[in-house]
XYZ file of C-alpha atoms in Angstrom:
394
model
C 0.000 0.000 0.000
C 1.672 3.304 -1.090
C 2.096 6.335 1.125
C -1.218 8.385 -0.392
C -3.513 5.730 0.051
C -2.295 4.795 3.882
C -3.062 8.307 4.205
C -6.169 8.085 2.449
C -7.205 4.795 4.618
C -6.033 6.643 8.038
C -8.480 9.474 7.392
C -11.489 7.400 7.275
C -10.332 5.444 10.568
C -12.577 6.275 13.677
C -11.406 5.101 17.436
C -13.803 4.110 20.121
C -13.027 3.319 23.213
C -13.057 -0.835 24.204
C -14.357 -1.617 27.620
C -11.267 -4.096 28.798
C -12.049 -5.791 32.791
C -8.556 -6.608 33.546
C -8.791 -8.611 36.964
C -5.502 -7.156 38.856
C -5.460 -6.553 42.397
C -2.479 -4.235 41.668
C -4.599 -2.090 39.028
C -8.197 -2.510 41.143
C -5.894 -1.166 44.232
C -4.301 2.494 42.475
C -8.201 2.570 40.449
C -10.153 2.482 44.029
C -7.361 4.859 45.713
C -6.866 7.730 43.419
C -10.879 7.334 43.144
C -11.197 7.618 46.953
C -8.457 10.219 46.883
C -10.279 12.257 44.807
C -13.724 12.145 46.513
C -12.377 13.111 49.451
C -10.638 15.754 47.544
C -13.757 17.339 46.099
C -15.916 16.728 49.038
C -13.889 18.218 52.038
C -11.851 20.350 49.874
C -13.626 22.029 46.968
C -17.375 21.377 48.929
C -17.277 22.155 52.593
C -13.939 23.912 52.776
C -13.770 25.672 49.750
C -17.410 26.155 49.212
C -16.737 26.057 45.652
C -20.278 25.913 44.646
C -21.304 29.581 45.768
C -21.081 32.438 44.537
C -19.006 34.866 46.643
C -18.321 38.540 47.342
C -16.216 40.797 49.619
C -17.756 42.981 52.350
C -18.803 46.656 52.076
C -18.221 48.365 55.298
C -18.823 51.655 57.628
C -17.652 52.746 61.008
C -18.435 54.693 64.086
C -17.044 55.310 67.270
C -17.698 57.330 70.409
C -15.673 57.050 72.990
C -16.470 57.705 76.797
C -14.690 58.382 80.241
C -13.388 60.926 82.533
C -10.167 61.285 84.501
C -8.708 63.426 87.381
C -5.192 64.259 87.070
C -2.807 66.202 89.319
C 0.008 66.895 87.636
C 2.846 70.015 87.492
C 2.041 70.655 83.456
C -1.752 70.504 84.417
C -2.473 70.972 88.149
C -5.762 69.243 89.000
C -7.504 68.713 85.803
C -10.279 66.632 84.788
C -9.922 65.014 81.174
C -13.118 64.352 79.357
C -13.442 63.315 75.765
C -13.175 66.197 73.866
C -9.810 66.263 75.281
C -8.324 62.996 74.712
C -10.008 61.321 71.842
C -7.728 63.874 69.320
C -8.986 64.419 66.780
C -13.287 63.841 67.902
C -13.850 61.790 64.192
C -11.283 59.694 62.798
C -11.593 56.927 59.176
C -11.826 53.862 60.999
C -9.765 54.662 63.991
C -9.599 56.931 66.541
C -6.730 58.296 69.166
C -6.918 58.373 72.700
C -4.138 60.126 74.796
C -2.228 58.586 77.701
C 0.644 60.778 78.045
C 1.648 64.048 76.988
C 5.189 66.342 77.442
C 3.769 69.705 77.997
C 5.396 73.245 77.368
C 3.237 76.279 78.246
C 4.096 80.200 77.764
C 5.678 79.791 74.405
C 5.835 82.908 72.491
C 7.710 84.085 69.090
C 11.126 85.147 70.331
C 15.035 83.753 70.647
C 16.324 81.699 72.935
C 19.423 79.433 73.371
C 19.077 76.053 71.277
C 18.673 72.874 72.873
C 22.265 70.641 72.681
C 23.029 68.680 70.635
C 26.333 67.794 68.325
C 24.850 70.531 65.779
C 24.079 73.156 68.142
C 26.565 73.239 70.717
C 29.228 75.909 69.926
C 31.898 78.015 71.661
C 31.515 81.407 69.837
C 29.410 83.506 67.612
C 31.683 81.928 64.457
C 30.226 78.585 65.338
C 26.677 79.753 64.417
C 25.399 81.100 61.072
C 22.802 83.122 60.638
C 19.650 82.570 58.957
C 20.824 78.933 58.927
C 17.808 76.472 59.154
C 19.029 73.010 60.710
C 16.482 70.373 59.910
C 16.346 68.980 62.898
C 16.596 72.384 64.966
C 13.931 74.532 66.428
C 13.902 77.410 64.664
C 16.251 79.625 62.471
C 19.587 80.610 64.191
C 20.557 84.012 64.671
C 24.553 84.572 64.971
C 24.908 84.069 68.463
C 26.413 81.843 70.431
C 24.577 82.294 73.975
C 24.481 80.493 77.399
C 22.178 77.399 77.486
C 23.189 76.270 81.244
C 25.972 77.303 83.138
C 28.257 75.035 81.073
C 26.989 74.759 78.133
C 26.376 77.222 75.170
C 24.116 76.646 71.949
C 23.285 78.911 69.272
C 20.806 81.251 69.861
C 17.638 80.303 67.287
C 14.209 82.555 66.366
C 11.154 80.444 67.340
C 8.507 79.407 69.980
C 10.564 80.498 72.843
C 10.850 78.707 75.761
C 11.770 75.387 73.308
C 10.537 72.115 74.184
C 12.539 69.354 75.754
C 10.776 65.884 75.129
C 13.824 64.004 76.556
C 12.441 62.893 79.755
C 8.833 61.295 79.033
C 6.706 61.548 82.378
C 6.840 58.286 83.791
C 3.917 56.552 85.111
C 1.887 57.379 82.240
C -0.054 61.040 83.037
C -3.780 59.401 81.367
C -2.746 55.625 82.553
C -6.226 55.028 84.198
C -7.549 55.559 80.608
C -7.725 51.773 80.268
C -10.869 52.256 81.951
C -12.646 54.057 79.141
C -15.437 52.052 76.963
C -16.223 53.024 72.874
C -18.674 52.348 71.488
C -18.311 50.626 67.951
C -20.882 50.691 65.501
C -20.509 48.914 62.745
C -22.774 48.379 59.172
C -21.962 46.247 56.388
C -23.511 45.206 53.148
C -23.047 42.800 50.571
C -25.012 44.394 47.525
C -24.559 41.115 45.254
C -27.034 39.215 47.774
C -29.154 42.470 48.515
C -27.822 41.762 52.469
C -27.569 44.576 54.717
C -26.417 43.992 58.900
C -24.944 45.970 61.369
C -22.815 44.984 64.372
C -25.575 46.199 67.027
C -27.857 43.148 66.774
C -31.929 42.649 66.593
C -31.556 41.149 70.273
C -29.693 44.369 71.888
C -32.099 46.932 73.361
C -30.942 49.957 75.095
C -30.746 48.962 77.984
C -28.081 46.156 77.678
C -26.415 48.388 75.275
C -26.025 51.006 78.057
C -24.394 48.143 81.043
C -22.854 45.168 79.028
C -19.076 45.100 77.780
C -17.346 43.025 75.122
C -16.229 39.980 76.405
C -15.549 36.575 74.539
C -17.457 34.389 76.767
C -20.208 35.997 78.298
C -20.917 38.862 75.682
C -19.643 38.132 72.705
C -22.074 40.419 70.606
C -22.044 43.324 73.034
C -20.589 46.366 70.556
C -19.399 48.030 73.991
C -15.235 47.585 74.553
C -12.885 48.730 77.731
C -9.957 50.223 76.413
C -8.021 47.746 79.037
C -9.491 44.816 77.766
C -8.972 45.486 74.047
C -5.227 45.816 75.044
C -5.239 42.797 77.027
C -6.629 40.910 74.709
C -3.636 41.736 72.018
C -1.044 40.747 74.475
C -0.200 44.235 75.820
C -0.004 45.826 79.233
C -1.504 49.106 79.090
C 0.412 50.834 81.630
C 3.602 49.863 79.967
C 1.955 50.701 76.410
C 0.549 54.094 77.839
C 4.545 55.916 77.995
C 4.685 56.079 74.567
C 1.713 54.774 72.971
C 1.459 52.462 69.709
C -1.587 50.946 67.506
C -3.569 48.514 68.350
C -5.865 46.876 65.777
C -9.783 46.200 66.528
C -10.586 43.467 63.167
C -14.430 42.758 62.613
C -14.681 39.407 60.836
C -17.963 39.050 58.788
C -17.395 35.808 57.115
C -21.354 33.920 56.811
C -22.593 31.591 54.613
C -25.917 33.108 53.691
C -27.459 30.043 52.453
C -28.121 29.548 56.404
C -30.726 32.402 57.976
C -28.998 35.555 58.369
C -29.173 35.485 62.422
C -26.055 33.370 61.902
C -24.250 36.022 60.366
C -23.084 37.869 63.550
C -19.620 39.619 63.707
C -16.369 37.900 65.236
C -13.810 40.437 67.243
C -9.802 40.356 67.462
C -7.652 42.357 68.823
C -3.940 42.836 67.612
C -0.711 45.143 68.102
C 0.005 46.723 64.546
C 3.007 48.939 65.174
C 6.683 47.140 65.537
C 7.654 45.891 69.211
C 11.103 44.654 68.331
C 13.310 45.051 71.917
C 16.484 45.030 69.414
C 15.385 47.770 67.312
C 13.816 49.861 69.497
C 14.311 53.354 67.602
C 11.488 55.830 67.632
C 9.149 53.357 69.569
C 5.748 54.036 69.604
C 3.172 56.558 68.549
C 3.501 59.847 68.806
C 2.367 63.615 67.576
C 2.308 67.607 68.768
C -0.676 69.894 68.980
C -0.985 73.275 70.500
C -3.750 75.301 71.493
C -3.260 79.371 71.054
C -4.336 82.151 72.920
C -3.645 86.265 73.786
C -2.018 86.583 77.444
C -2.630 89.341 79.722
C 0.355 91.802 77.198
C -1.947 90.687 74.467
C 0.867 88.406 72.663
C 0.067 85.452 70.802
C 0.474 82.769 72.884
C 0.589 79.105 73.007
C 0.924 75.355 74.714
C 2.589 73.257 72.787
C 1.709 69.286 73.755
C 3.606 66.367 72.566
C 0.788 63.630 72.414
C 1.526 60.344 73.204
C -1.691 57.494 72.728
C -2.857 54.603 71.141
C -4.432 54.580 67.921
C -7.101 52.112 67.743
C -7.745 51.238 64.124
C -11.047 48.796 63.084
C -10.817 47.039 60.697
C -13.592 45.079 58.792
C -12.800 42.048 56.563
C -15.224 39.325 55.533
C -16.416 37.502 52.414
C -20.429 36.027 51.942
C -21.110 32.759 49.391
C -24.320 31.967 48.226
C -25.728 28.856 46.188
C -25.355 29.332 42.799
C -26.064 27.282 39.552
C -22.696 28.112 37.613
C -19.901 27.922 39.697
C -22.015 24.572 40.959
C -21.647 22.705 37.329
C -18.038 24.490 36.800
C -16.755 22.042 39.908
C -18.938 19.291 39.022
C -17.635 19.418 35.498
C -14.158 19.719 36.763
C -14.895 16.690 39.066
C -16.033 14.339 36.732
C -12.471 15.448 34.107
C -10.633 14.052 37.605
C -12.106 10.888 37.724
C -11.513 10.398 33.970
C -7.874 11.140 34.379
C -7.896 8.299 36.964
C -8.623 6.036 34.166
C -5.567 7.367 32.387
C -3.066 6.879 35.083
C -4.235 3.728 35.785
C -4.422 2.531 31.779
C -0.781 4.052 31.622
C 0.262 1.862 34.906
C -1.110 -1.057 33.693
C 0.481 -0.624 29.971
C 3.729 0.279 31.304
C 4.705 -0.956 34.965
C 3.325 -4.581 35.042
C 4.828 -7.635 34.170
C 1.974 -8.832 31.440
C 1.884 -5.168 29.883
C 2.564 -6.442 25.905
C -0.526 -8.713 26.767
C -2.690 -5.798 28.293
C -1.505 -4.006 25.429
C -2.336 -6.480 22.954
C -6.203 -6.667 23.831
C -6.441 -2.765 24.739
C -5.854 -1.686 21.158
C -7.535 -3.595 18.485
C -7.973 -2.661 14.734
C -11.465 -3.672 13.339
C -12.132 -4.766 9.662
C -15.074 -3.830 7.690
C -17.759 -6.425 8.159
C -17.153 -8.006 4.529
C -13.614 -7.969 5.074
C -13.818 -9.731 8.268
C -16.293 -12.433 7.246
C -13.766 -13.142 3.771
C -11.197 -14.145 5.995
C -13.016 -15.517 8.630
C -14.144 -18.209 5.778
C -11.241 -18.560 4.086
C -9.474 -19.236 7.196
C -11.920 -21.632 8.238
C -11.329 -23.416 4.667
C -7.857 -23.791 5.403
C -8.331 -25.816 7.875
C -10.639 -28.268 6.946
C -8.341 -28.810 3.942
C -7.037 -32.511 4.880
């Protein structure tokens, strides 16, 4: 037969698969495995773990919070001073997060003037040609004047124009001036959406009335739900001490898990609280710990100057943060995995045709039966007969 007409011959040829029972315990044993193997695979995986036959979207989220407490202090910057919350929570409405101060470096009476820099390697100086005028060091004060003046009784600085007297944040008031903020509650409310499933909830649930909103507070046992939080707690519950974490503040974050499966009634969707320490708390690098900021408030003294307090803040920053994701049944994504399912479990029956064709011992005679070529029908009977006559030839 010449090249064309193999060809020719080969294009008309149509394969079809043969149904071959080879009895093998070694073949049954890898078929039933990689069969069980993949069950298992797409019913704890892809159904229950996965949930691969819903259809899914990412939560849409709003916050509020309103903090509440009140604290007497006696202290040098502040003699006896109450702090309420339009003092501490800085600034009153935050995105997501909100500030409350614990300890503060105060200077009062600071007016535009000149006064000796504080020391420091680029400050210190020994005469009037160690300081330039109209120089602006970056991490000075103010703008230096020519002089070279007395700062203490040993040492001299260059004299700089600024808020005169200058602050000195080198010793940070130790225990923490707002420390008994750890008593404090805030309130957190809380609404989120997913628009895909037309589902709207908020974190105050159907159950809570007034009343329980106004005495319970968040804890993981016997108010889980309660939207109410101690500052202390919160703290606490990220593996802080307060007191310690009050010197120079840091951020704590407050996550809101909405994760539900919404093909259950929605009073199962209920919010799930964490707490966790953001900033870094590395005792080997320990540089510029903390969390930190300056504010002043301004006002006309009795010579009618412009006057002001400058504060060095020190808090915690409390950021919330919502997360979640919602499935629902759907048809699609349903047949997508069932369809990918069912290409599995016929690539089991290629793994286990190629083992059987390749590792056993009686592979040429697997081999032999697995592929067959089939005659036309008056082919076949031709030389069925005329092998059939060669035998009964004596």
């Amino acid at each position: 037969m010449g090249c064309s007409a193999y060809c020719f011959h080969c294009l008309f040829d149509h394969g079809t698969p043969v149904i071959l029972v080879v009895s093998s315990k070694k073949v049954g044993f890898i078929f039933r495995l990689l069969q069980l193997c993949i069950i298992l695979y797409v019913a704890v995986y892809v159904c229950w773990y996965k949930r691969a036959y819903q259809e899914r979207e990412s939560v849409i989220s709003s916050v509020s919070t309103k903090v509440k407490g009140n604290i007497l202090t006696n202290s040098s910057a502040f003699g006896t001073h109450v702090w309420d919350t339009s003092e501490y929570v800085i600034p009153p409405q935050g995105e997501n997060s909100f500030f409350v101060l614990t300890n503060a470096i105060v200077t009062q009476g600071q007016t535009q003037g000149s006064c000796p820099e504080i020391p420091s390697e680029f400050t210190n100086c020994q005469s009037d040609s160690d300081c330039n005028e109209g120089l602006k060091e970056i991490r000075g004060n103010g703008v230096q004047t020519g002089q070279c003046v007395q700062y203490s009784e040993t040492i001299k600085t260059c004299e700089v124009l600024s808020w005169c007297p200058l602050e000195n944040d080198t010793v940070i008031p130790k225990p923490a001036l707002l420390s008994a903020a750890e008593d404090f509650t805030v309130l957190i409310k809380n609404n989120i959406q997913y628009p895909k499933f037309n589902f709207r909830k908020r974190n105050i649930l159907r159950h809570i009335n007034s009343t329980y909103l106004k005495n319970c507070t968040f804890n993981h046992k016997t108010d889980p739900h309660c939207p109410v939080f101690r500052l202390g707690d919160i703290v606490t519950e990220a593996g802080e001490d307060f007191g310690v974490m009050a010197l120079k503040g840091g951020i704590i974050g407050i996550f809101i898990d909405w994760s539900c499966d919404l093909d259950f009634n929605e009073r199962f969707c209920v919010p799930k609280y964490s707490f966790r320490r953001l900033d870094n708390k590395n005792p080997e690098n320990n540089v510029a710990p903390g969390y930190n900021f300056r504010y002043a408030k301004y006002y006309m003294n009795n010579e009618n100057t412009e006057t002001r307090t400058l504060i060095k803040a020190f808090g915690i920053r409390f950021d919330v943060i919502v997360f979640g994701m919602a499935g629902k049944f759907n048809i699609v994504p349903t047949i997508v995995n069932v369809g990918a399912a069912l290409a599995l479990l016929n690539l089991m029956k290629v793994i286990c045709d190629w083992f059987m064709l390749n590792c056993l011992s009686d592979s040429e005679y697997y081999s032999k039966h697995k592929f067959q070529h089939l005659k036309p029908k008056d082919e076949s009977e031709t030389f069925s007969f005329t092998e059939q006559s060669s035998y009964g030839t004596p």
